[in-house]
PDB file of C-alpha atoms in Angstrom:
ATOM      1  CA  MET Y   1      29.118 -46.749 -22.031  1.00  0.00           C
ATOM      2  CA  SER Y   2      25.832 -45.058 -22.871  1.00  0.00           C
ATOM      3  CA  ASP Y   3      25.690 -42.258 -25.407  1.00  0.00           C
ATOM      4  CA  THR Y   4      24.259 -39.112 -23.844  1.00  0.00           C
ATOM      5  CA  SER Y   5      25.022 -36.784 -26.720  1.00  0.00           C
ATOM      6  CA  ALA Y   6      21.429 -36.948 -27.947  1.00  0.00           C
ATOM      7  CA  VAL Y   7      19.934 -36.070 -24.569  1.00  0.00           C
ATOM      8  CA  PRO Y   8      18.887 -32.388 -24.641  1.00  0.00           C
ATOM      9  CA  ALA Y   9      20.378 -30.215 -21.950  1.00  0.00           C
ATOM     10  CA  THR Y  10      17.902 -29.017 -19.354  1.00  0.00           C
ATOM     11  CA  ARG Y  11      18.064 -25.636 -17.708  1.00  0.00           C
ATOM     12  CA  ALA Y  12      18.595 -25.712 -13.973  1.00  0.00           C
ATOM     13  CA  PRO Y  13      15.637 -24.359 -12.081  1.00  0.00           C
ATOM     14  CA  ARG Y  14      16.039 -20.703 -11.362  1.00  0.00           C
ATOM     15  CA  LYS Y  15      15.876 -19.397  -7.839  1.00  0.00           C
ATOM     16  CA  GLY Y  16      13.583 -16.567  -6.937  1.00  0.00           C
ATOM     17  CA  ARG Y  17      14.750 -13.217  -8.193  1.00  0.00           C
ATOM     18  CA  MET Y  18      15.023 -10.166  -5.996  1.00  0.00           C
ATOM     19  CA  TYR Y  19      14.367  -6.664  -7.286  1.00  0.00           C
ATOM     20  CA  ARG Y  20      17.754  -4.991  -7.290  1.00  0.00           C
ATOM     21  CA  ASN Y  21      16.164  -1.696  -8.335  1.00  0.00           C
ATOM     22  CA  ALA Y  22      13.035  -1.816  -6.192  1.00  0.00           C
ATOM     23  CA  HIS Y  23      14.233   1.216  -4.243  1.00  0.00           C
ATOM     24  CA  TRP Y  24      14.004   3.307  -7.416  1.00  0.00           C
ATOM     25  CA  TYR Y  25      10.451   2.090  -8.072  1.00  0.00           C
ATOM     26  CA  VAL Y  26       9.391   3.035  -4.564  1.00  0.00           C
ATOM     27  CA  LEU Y  27      11.117   6.415  -4.845  1.00  0.00           C
ATOM     28  CA  SER Y  28       9.172   7.105  -8.042  1.00  0.00           C
ATOM     29  CA  LEU Y  29       5.976   6.803  -5.994  1.00  0.00           C
ATOM     30  CA  PHE Y  30       6.956   9.986  -4.173  1.00  0.00           C
ATOM     31  CA  VAL Y  31       5.941  11.849  -7.341  1.00  0.00           C
ATOM     32  CA  LEU Y  32       2.491  10.232  -7.132  1.00  0.00           C
ATOM     33  CA  ILE Y  33       2.205  11.012  -3.420  1.00  0.00           C
ATOM     34  CA  PHE Y  34       3.326  14.627  -3.850  1.00  0.00           C
ATOM     35  CA  ALA Y  35       0.860  15.200  -6.695  1.00  0.00           C
ATOM     36  CA  GLY Y  36      -2.004  13.608  -4.805  1.00  0.00           C
ATOM     37  CA  PHE Y  37      -1.447  15.491  -1.558  1.00  0.00           C
ATOM     38  CA  PHE Y  38      -0.167  18.792  -2.944  1.00  0.00           C
ATOM     39  CA  LYS Y  39      -3.442  20.728  -2.720  1.00  0.00           C
ATOM     40  CA  THR Y  40      -4.653  19.227   0.554  1.00  0.00           C
ATOM     41  CA  TYR Y  41      -1.348  19.053   2.450  1.00  0.00           C
ATOM     42  CA  PHE Y  42       1.880  20.375   0.918  1.00  0.00           C
ATOM     43  CA  ALA Y  43       0.307  23.656  -0.212  1.00  0.00           C
ATOM     44  CA  LYS Y  44      -1.097  24.202   3.291  1.00  0.00           C
ATOM     45  CA  LEU Y  45       1.870  23.246   5.475  1.00  0.00           C
ATOM     46  CA  PRO Y  46       1.865  26.369   7.725  1.00  0.00           C
ATOM     47  CA  THR Y  47      -1.792  25.952   8.661  1.00  0.00           C
ATOM     48  CA  THR Y  48      -1.955  22.164   8.872  1.00  0.00           C
ATOM     49  CA  ASP Y  49      -2.931  20.353  12.068  1.00  0.00           C
ATOM     50  CA  VAL Y  50      -0.095  18.778  14.087  1.00  0.00           C
ATOM     51  CA  MET Y  51      -1.645  15.300  13.915  1.00  0.00           C
ATOM     52  CA  LEU Y  52      -1.744  15.495  10.121  1.00  0.00           C
ATOM     53  CA  HIS Y  53       1.934  16.459  10.143  1.00  0.00           C
ATOM     54  CA  LEU Y  54       2.717  13.411  12.294  1.00  0.00           C
ATOM     55  CA  HIS Y  55       0.751  11.182   9.947  1.00  0.00           C
ATOM     56  CA  ALA Y  56       2.583  12.575   6.916  1.00  0.00           C
ATOM     57  CA  VAL Y  57       5.993  12.206   8.581  1.00  0.00           C
ATOM     58  CA  THR Y  58       5.340   8.583   9.559  1.00  0.00           C
ATOM     59  CA  ALA Y  59       3.954   7.709   6.106  1.00  0.00           C
ATOM     60  CA  ILE Y  60       6.969   9.255   4.364  1.00  0.00           C
ATOM     61  CA  GLY Y  61       9.243   7.666   6.955  1.00  0.00           C
ATOM     62  CA  TRP Y  62       7.764   4.267   6.146  1.00  0.00           C
ATOM     63  CA  MET Y  63       8.402   4.750   2.416  1.00  0.00           C
ATOM     64  CA  VAL Y  64      11.983   5.836   3.100  1.00  0.00           C
ATOM     65  CA  LEU Y  65      12.490   2.772   5.293  1.00  0.00           C
ATOM     66  CA  VAL Y  66      11.194   0.476   2.525  1.00  0.00           C
ATOM     67  CA  VAL Y  67      13.566   2.167   0.052  1.00  0.00           C
ATOM     68  CA  LEU Y  68      16.570   1.748   2.357  1.00  0.00           C
ATOM     69  CA  GLN Y  69      15.736  -1.841   3.278  1.00  0.00           C
ATOM     70  CA  SER Y  70      15.345  -2.846  -0.351  1.00  0.00           C
ATOM     71  CA  TYR Y  71      18.687  -1.252  -1.206  1.00  0.00           C
ATOM     72  CA  PHE Y  72      20.503  -2.815   1.752  1.00  0.00           C
ATOM     73  CA  VAL Y  73      19.313  -6.366   1.117  1.00  0.00           C
ATOM     74  CA  THR Y  74      20.162  -6.299  -2.607  1.00  0.00           C
ATOM     75  CA  HIS Y  75      23.550  -4.596  -2.249  1.00  0.00           C
ATOM     76  CA  GLY Y  76      25.231  -6.735   0.382  1.00  0.00           C
ATOM     77  CA  ARG Y  77      24.330  -4.671   3.445  1.00  0.00           C
ATOM     78  CA  ALA Y  78      22.589  -7.411   5.418  1.00  0.00           C
ATOM     79  CA  SER Y  79      23.743  -6.097   8.802  1.00  0.00           C
ATOM     80  CA  TRP Y  80      22.358  -2.642   7.999  1.00  0.00           C
ATOM     81  CA  HIS Y  81      19.129  -4.257   6.814  1.00  0.00           C
ATOM     82  CA  ARG Y  82      18.701  -6.023  10.164  1.00  0.00           C
ATOM     83  CA  ALA Y  83      19.576  -2.895  12.130  1.00  0.00           C
ATOM     84  CA  PHE Y  84      17.164  -0.619  10.264  1.00  0.00           C
ATOM     85  CA  ALA Y  85      14.404  -3.247  10.457  1.00  0.00           C
ATOM     86  CA  LYS Y  86      14.020  -2.368  14.141  1.00  0.00           C
ATOM     87  CA  LEU Y  87      12.774   1.076  13.117  1.00  0.00           C
ATOM     88  CA  SER Y  88       9.623  -0.583  11.782  1.00  0.00           C
ATOM     89  CA  PHE Y  89       8.620  -1.338  15.386  1.00  0.00           C
ATOM     90  CA  VAL Y  90       8.407   2.427  15.955  1.00  0.00           C
ATOM     91  CA  ILE Y  91       7.248   3.812  12.609  1.00  0.00           C
ATOM     92  CA  LEU Y  92       4.482   1.278  11.934  1.00  0.00           C
ATOM     93  CA  PRO Y  93       2.577   1.764  15.227  1.00  0.00           C
ATOM     94  CA  MET Y  94       2.838   5.546  14.809  1.00  0.00           C
ATOM     95  CA  LEU Y  95       1.509   5.280  11.263  1.00  0.00           C
ATOM     96  CA  MET Y  96      -1.411   3.146  12.446  1.00  0.00           C
ATOM     97  CA  ILE Y  97      -2.284   5.442  15.364  1.00  0.00           C
ATOM     98  CA  THR Y  98      -2.103   8.650  13.337  1.00  0.00           C
ATOM     99  CA  GLY Y  99      -4.058   6.896  10.574  1.00  0.00           C
ATOM    100  CA  LEU Y 100      -6.899   6.228  13.012  1.00  0.00           C
ATOM    101  CA  PHE Y 101      -6.866   9.904  14.001  1.00  0.00           C
ATOM    102  CA  MET Y 102      -7.159  10.822  10.308  1.00  0.00           C
ATOM    103  CA  LEU Y 103     -10.060   8.400  10.000  1.00  0.00           C
ATOM    104  CA  TYR Y 104     -11.796  10.143  12.909  1.00  0.00           C
ATOM    105  CA  ASP Y 105     -11.137  13.511  11.277  1.00  0.00           C
ATOM    106  CA  ILE Y 106     -12.734  12.396   7.996  1.00  0.00           C
ATOM    107  CA  LEU Y 107     -15.847  11.163   9.774  1.00  0.00           C
ATOM    108  CA  THR Y 108     -16.298  14.250  11.985  1.00  0.00           C
ATOM    109  CA  ARG Y 109     -15.438  16.993   9.490  1.00  0.00           C
ATOM    110  CA  ASP Y 110     -19.068  17.183   8.316  1.00  0.00           C
ATOM    111  CA  PRO Y 111     -22.332  15.663   9.623  1.00  0.00           C
ATOM    112  CA  LEU Y 112     -22.419  11.956   8.810  1.00  0.00           C
ATOM    113  CA  LYS Y 113     -24.943  10.747   6.266  1.00  0.00           C
ATOM    114  CA  PRO Y 114     -25.726   7.136   5.317  1.00  0.00           C
ATOM    115  CA  GLY Y 115     -23.851   6.364   2.121  1.00  0.00           C
ATOM    116  CA  GLY Y 116     -22.158   9.772   2.181  1.00  0.00           C
ATOM    117  CA  PRO Y 117     -18.638  10.411   0.844  1.00  0.00           C
ATOM    118  CA  ALA Y 118     -17.109  10.438   4.337  1.00  0.00           C
ATOM    119  CA  THR Y 119     -18.298   6.915   5.141  1.00  0.00           C
ATOM    120  CA  LEU Y 120     -17.078   5.585   1.789  1.00  0.00           C
ATOM    121  CA  PHE Y 121     -13.641   7.199   2.034  1.00  0.00           C
ATOM    122  CA  ALA Y 122     -13.378   6.047   5.646  1.00  0.00           C
ATOM    123  CA  PHE Y 123     -13.780   2.488   4.359  1.00  0.00           C
ATOM    124  CA  ALA Y 124     -10.826   2.971   2.002  1.00  0.00           C
ATOM    125  CA  ASP Y 125      -8.661   4.406   4.778  1.00  0.00           C
ATOM    126  CA  LEU Y 126      -9.508   1.762   7.375  1.00  0.00           C
ATOM    127  CA  ASN Y 127      -9.107  -0.898   4.715  1.00  0.00           C
ATOM    128  CA  SER Y 128      -5.627   0.441   3.926  1.00  0.00           C
ATOM    129  CA  LEU Y 129      -4.551   0.387   7.578  1.00  0.00           C
ATOM    130  CA  PHE Y 130      -5.726  -3.203   7.955  1.00  0.00           C
ATOM    131  CA  TYR Y 131      -4.027  -4.148   4.674  1.00  0.00           C
ATOM    132  CA  LEU Y 132      -0.767  -2.593   5.879  1.00  0.00           C
ATOM    133  CA  MET Y 133      -0.789  -4.662   9.067  1.00  0.00           C
ATOM    134  CA  VAL Y 134      -1.531  -7.864   7.143  1.00  0.00           C
ATOM    135  CA  LEU Y 135       1.256  -7.244   4.616  1.00  0.00           C
ATOM    136  CA  TYR Y 136       3.770  -6.419   7.336  1.00  0.00           C
ATOM    137  CA  SER Y 137       2.797  -9.544   9.285  1.00  0.00           C
ATOM    138  CA  MET Y 138       3.111 -11.703   6.161  1.00  0.00           C
ATOM    139  CA  GLY Y 139       6.497 -10.143   5.472  1.00  0.00           C
ATOM    140  CA  ILE Y 140       7.646 -11.205   8.940  1.00  0.00           C
ATOM    141  CA  VAL Y 141       6.259 -14.721   8.433  1.00  0.00           C
ATOM    142  CA  TYR Y 142       8.182 -15.004   5.145  1.00  0.00           C
ATOM    143  CA  ARG Y 143      11.345 -13.311   6.394  1.00  0.00           C
ATOM    144  CA  ARG Y 144      13.396 -16.456   5.597  1.00  0.00           C
ATOM    145  CA  HIS Y 145      12.113 -16.452   2.017  1.00  0.00           C
ATOM    146  CA  VAL Y 146      13.923 -13.361   0.778  1.00  0.00           C
ATOM    147  CA  CYS Y 147      12.032 -12.895  -2.499  1.00  0.00           C
ATOM    148  CA  GLN Y 148       8.604 -13.273  -0.910  1.00  0.00           C
ATOM    149  CA  HIS Y 149       9.660 -11.080   2.015  1.00  0.00           C
ATOM    150  CA  GLN Y 150      10.845  -8.312  -0.303  1.00  0.00           C
ATOM    151  CA  ARG Y 151       7.626  -8.379  -2.309  1.00  0.00           C
ATOM    152  CA  PHE Y 152       5.445  -8.255   0.790  1.00  0.00           C
ATOM    153  CA  MET Y 153       7.385  -5.293   2.167  1.00  0.00           C
ATOM    154  CA  VAL Y 154       7.438  -3.440  -1.145  1.00  0.00           C
ATOM    155  CA  SER Y 155       3.675  -4.023  -1.328  1.00  0.00           C
ATOM    156  CA  THR Y 156       3.206  -2.070   1.909  1.00  0.00           C
ATOM    157  CA  VAL Y 157       3.619   1.142  -0.078  1.00  0.00           C
ATOM    158  CA  PHE Y 158       0.406   0.194  -1.915  1.00  0.00           C
ATOM    159  CA  VAL Y 159      -1.517   1.447   1.124  1.00  0.00           C
ATOM    160  CA  LEU Y 160      -0.716   4.972  -0.046  1.00  0.00           C
ATOM    161  CA  PHE Y 161      -2.465   4.393  -3.384  1.00  0.00           C
ATOM    162  CA  PRO Y 162      -6.075   4.944  -2.226  1.00  0.00           C
ATOM    163  CA  PRO Y 163      -5.647   8.418  -0.639  1.00  0.00           C
ATOM    164  CA  ALA Y 164      -3.150   9.702  -3.220  1.00  0.00           C
ATOM    165  CA  VAL Y 165      -4.802   8.312  -6.361  1.00  0.00           C
ATOM    166  CA  GLY Y 166      -8.255   9.371  -5.159  1.00  0.00           C
ATOM    167  CA  ARG Y 167      -7.071  12.960  -4.834  1.00  0.00           C
ATOM    168  CA  ILE Y 168      -5.433  12.853  -8.273  1.00  0.00           C
ATOM    169  CA  PHE Y 169      -8.736  11.744  -9.791  1.00  0.00           C
ATOM    170  CA  LEU Y 170     -10.598  14.472  -7.949  1.00  0.00           C
ATOM    171  CA  PHE Y 171      -8.236  17.408  -8.525  1.00  0.00           C
ATOM    172  CA  TYR Y 172      -6.503  16.693 -11.843  1.00  0.00           C
ATOM    173  CA  ILE Y 173      -8.898  14.665 -13.993  1.00  0.00           C
ATOM    174  CA  PRO Y 174     -11.949  16.691 -15.078  1.00  0.00           C
ATOM    175  CA  PHE Y 175     -14.978  14.502 -14.532  1.00  0.00           C
ATOM    176  CA  SER Y 176     -18.153  14.429 -12.452  1.00  0.00           C
ATOM    177  CA  TRP Y 177     -16.593  12.254  -9.782  1.00  0.00           C
ATOM    178  CA  THR Y 178     -18.661  10.656  -7.045  1.00  0.00           C
ATOM    179  CA  ALA Y 179     -17.231   8.906  -4.002  1.00  0.00           C
ATOM    180  CA  SER Y 180     -18.242   5.517  -5.432  1.00  0.00           C
ATOM    181  CA  LEU Y 181     -16.507   6.211  -8.761  1.00  0.00           C
ATOM    182  CA  ILE Y 182     -13.362   7.387  -7.013  1.00  0.00           C
ATOM    183  CA  LEU Y 183     -13.241   4.194  -4.939  1.00  0.00           C
ATOM    184  CA  ALA Y 184     -13.750   2.097  -8.078  1.00  0.00           C
ATOM    185  CA  GLY Y 185     -10.936   3.983  -9.827  1.00  0.00           C
ATOM    186  CA  ILE Y 186      -8.630   3.567  -6.834  1.00  0.00           C
ATOM    187  CA  TYR Y 187      -9.038  -0.189  -6.692  1.00  0.00           C
ATOM    188  CA  LEU Y 188      -8.856  -0.580 -10.472  1.00  0.00           C
ATOM    189  CA  PHE Y 189      -5.564   1.361 -10.481  1.00  0.00           C
ATOM    190  CA  SER Y 190      -4.223  -0.818  -7.664  1.00  0.00           C
ATOM    191  CA  LEU Y 191      -5.261  -4.017  -9.451  1.00  0.00           C
ATOM    192  CA  VAL Y 192      -3.494  -2.895 -12.636  1.00  0.00           C
ATOM    193  CA  ILE Y 193      -0.248  -2.111 -10.758  1.00  0.00           C
ATOM    194  CA  VAL Y 194      -0.242  -5.491  -9.002  1.00  0.00           C
ATOM    195  CA  ALA Y 195      -1.118  -7.300 -12.249  1.00  0.00           C
ATOM    196  CA  VAL Y 196       1.809  -5.618 -14.023  1.00  0.00           C
ATOM    197  CA  LEU Y 197       4.189  -6.763 -11.272  1.00  0.00           C
ATOM    198  CA  MET Y 198       2.827 -10.320 -11.487  1.00  0.00           C
ATOM    199  CA  ILE Y 199       3.211 -10.350 -15.273  1.00  0.00           C
ATOM    200  CA  ARG Y 200       6.775  -9.096 -14.980  1.00  0.00           C
ATOM    201  CA  ASP Y 201       7.672 -11.892 -12.562  1.00  0.00           C
ATOM    202  CA  TRP Y 202       6.113 -14.422 -14.912  1.00  0.00           C
ATOM    203  CA  LEU Y 203       7.934 -13.113 -17.978  1.00  0.00           C
ATOM    204  CA  ASP Y 204      11.276 -12.881 -16.158  1.00  0.00           C
ATOM    205  CA  GLU Y 205      11.300 -16.235 -14.384  1.00  0.00           C
ATOM    206  CA  ARG Y 206       8.026 -18.071 -15.028  1.00  0.00           C
ATOM    207  CA  ALA Y 207       7.068 -17.620 -11.390  1.00  0.00           C
ATOM    208  CA  LEU Y 208       4.082 -16.156  -9.589  1.00  0.00           C
ATOM    209  CA  TYR Y 209       4.705 -15.027  -6.037  1.00  0.00           C
ATOM    210  CA  PHE Y 210       2.137 -15.410  -3.291  1.00  0.00           C
ATOM    211  CA  ALA Y 211       2.815 -11.842  -2.107  1.00  0.00           C
ATOM    212  CA  TYR Y 212       1.386 -10.266  -5.255  1.00  0.00           C
ATOM    213  CA  GLY Y 213      -1.361 -12.855  -5.642  1.00  0.00           C
ATOM    214  CA  PHE Y 214      -2.474 -12.027  -2.125  1.00  0.00           C
ATOM    215  CA  SER Y 215      -2.543  -8.300  -2.898  1.00  0.00           C
ATOM    216  CA  PHE Y 216      -4.461  -8.837  -6.131  1.00  0.00           C
ATOM    217  CA  VAL Y 217      -7.171 -10.858  -4.383  1.00  0.00           C
ATOM    218  CA  TYR Y 218      -7.320  -8.319  -1.569  1.00  0.00           C
ATOM    219  CA  PHE Y 219      -7.864  -5.359  -3.907  1.00  0.00           C
ATOM    220  CA  LEU Y 220     -10.371  -7.372  -5.937  1.00  0.00           C
ATOM    221  CA  ILE Y 221     -12.447  -8.114  -2.824  1.00  0.00           C
ATOM    222  CA  ALA Y 222     -12.305  -4.448  -1.787  1.00  0.00           C
ATOM    223  CA  ALA Y 223     -13.430  -3.396  -5.270  1.00  0.00           C
ATOM    224  CA  VAL Y 224     -16.376  -5.798  -5.119  1.00  0.00           C
ATOM    225  CA  ILE Y 225     -17.418  -4.738  -1.612  1.00  0.00           C
ATOM    226  CA  SER Y 226     -17.120  -0.952  -1.967  1.00  0.00           C
ATOM    227  CA  PRO Y 227     -20.174  -0.384  -4.269  1.00  0.00           C
ATOM    228  CA  PHE Y 228     -22.464  -1.973  -1.656  1.00  0.00           C
ATOM    229  CA  LEU Y 229     -21.311   0.251   1.221  1.00  0.00           C
ATOM    230  CA  ARG Y 230     -23.639   3.087   0.263  1.00  0.00           C
ATOM    231  CA  ASP Y 231     -26.651   1.087   1.423  1.00  0.00           C
ATOM    232  CA  TYR Y 232     -24.907  -1.027   4.064  1.00  0.00           C
ATOM    233  CA  ALA Y 233     -26.380   0.077   7.395  1.00  0.00           C
ATOM    234  CA  PRO Y 234     -23.901  -1.815   9.660  1.00  0.00           C
ATOM    235  CA  TRP Y 235     -20.990   0.149   8.173  1.00  0.00           C
ATOM    236  CA  TYR Y 236     -22.794   3.437   8.817  1.00  0.00           C
ATOM    237  CA  ARG Y 237     -23.461   2.351  12.393  1.00  0.00           C
ATOM    238  CA  PHE Y 238     -19.782   1.477  12.796  1.00  0.00           C
ATOM    239  CA  CYS Y 239     -18.842   4.986  11.642  1.00  0.00           C
ATOM    240  CA  LEU Y 240     -21.262   6.458  14.176  1.00  0.00           C
ATOM    241  CA  TRP Y 241     -19.818   4.235  16.911  1.00  0.00           C
ATOM    242  CA  PHE Y 242     -16.233   5.108  15.980  1.00  0.00           C
ATOM    243  CA  THR Y 243     -16.945   8.827  16.292  1.00  0.00           C
ATOM    244  CA  GLY Y 244     -18.929   8.458  19.520  1.00  0.00           C
ATOM    245  CA  GLN Y 245     -22.253   9.334  17.922  1.00  0.00           C
ATOM    246  CA  LEU Y 246     -23.973   6.039  18.679  1.00  0.00           C
TER     247      LEU Y 246
END
């Protein structure tokens, strides 16, 4: 009989870990959203355009849905999670459509100029809408991999970073901000948030999830591209085409 007493015990590989408190993290973002949009939306509710109200309602509705879904899946409410998931088929298209209306509003508020603030901020907004669709689609693809699925869906709230954080820079941080600097700050902030989440996963379970790696690369590419938009004629022509001025 062989002696196995000297063989060191090995730890069984750990399975992916879900965020049991992700709903609280997402809820905390409401503070960021409220601060960012207070001067341009919440303080002007009675005089705000109906389409902007619809956009705000769908954006907040999406965050609430992510909060509920995260809570359901981590607290044994799988049937509720599946039932509420169907709401995404209504809220997401509405968020995309109203987002495109907001994009049109940004580009038509003042006369368009090549490299002007409107064209740069329009890039951030259109980029966010595209990013949202990609994340949602990836979440559906990975729906059988619960930990990846949860991280992809939680990442969808990152689309609210650019508009909210940009306004916080502009209204609450005294500095001679330009549109290019605001975009750089937005993407740097987003990269830091994603990096922190990746580091936490690594420290907790020595694992790096594709969901966050994907987001990090995405924000990095956007950060690299955005400084060149000022002199990028095709983007200006796209903005003219989108608003019917071409």
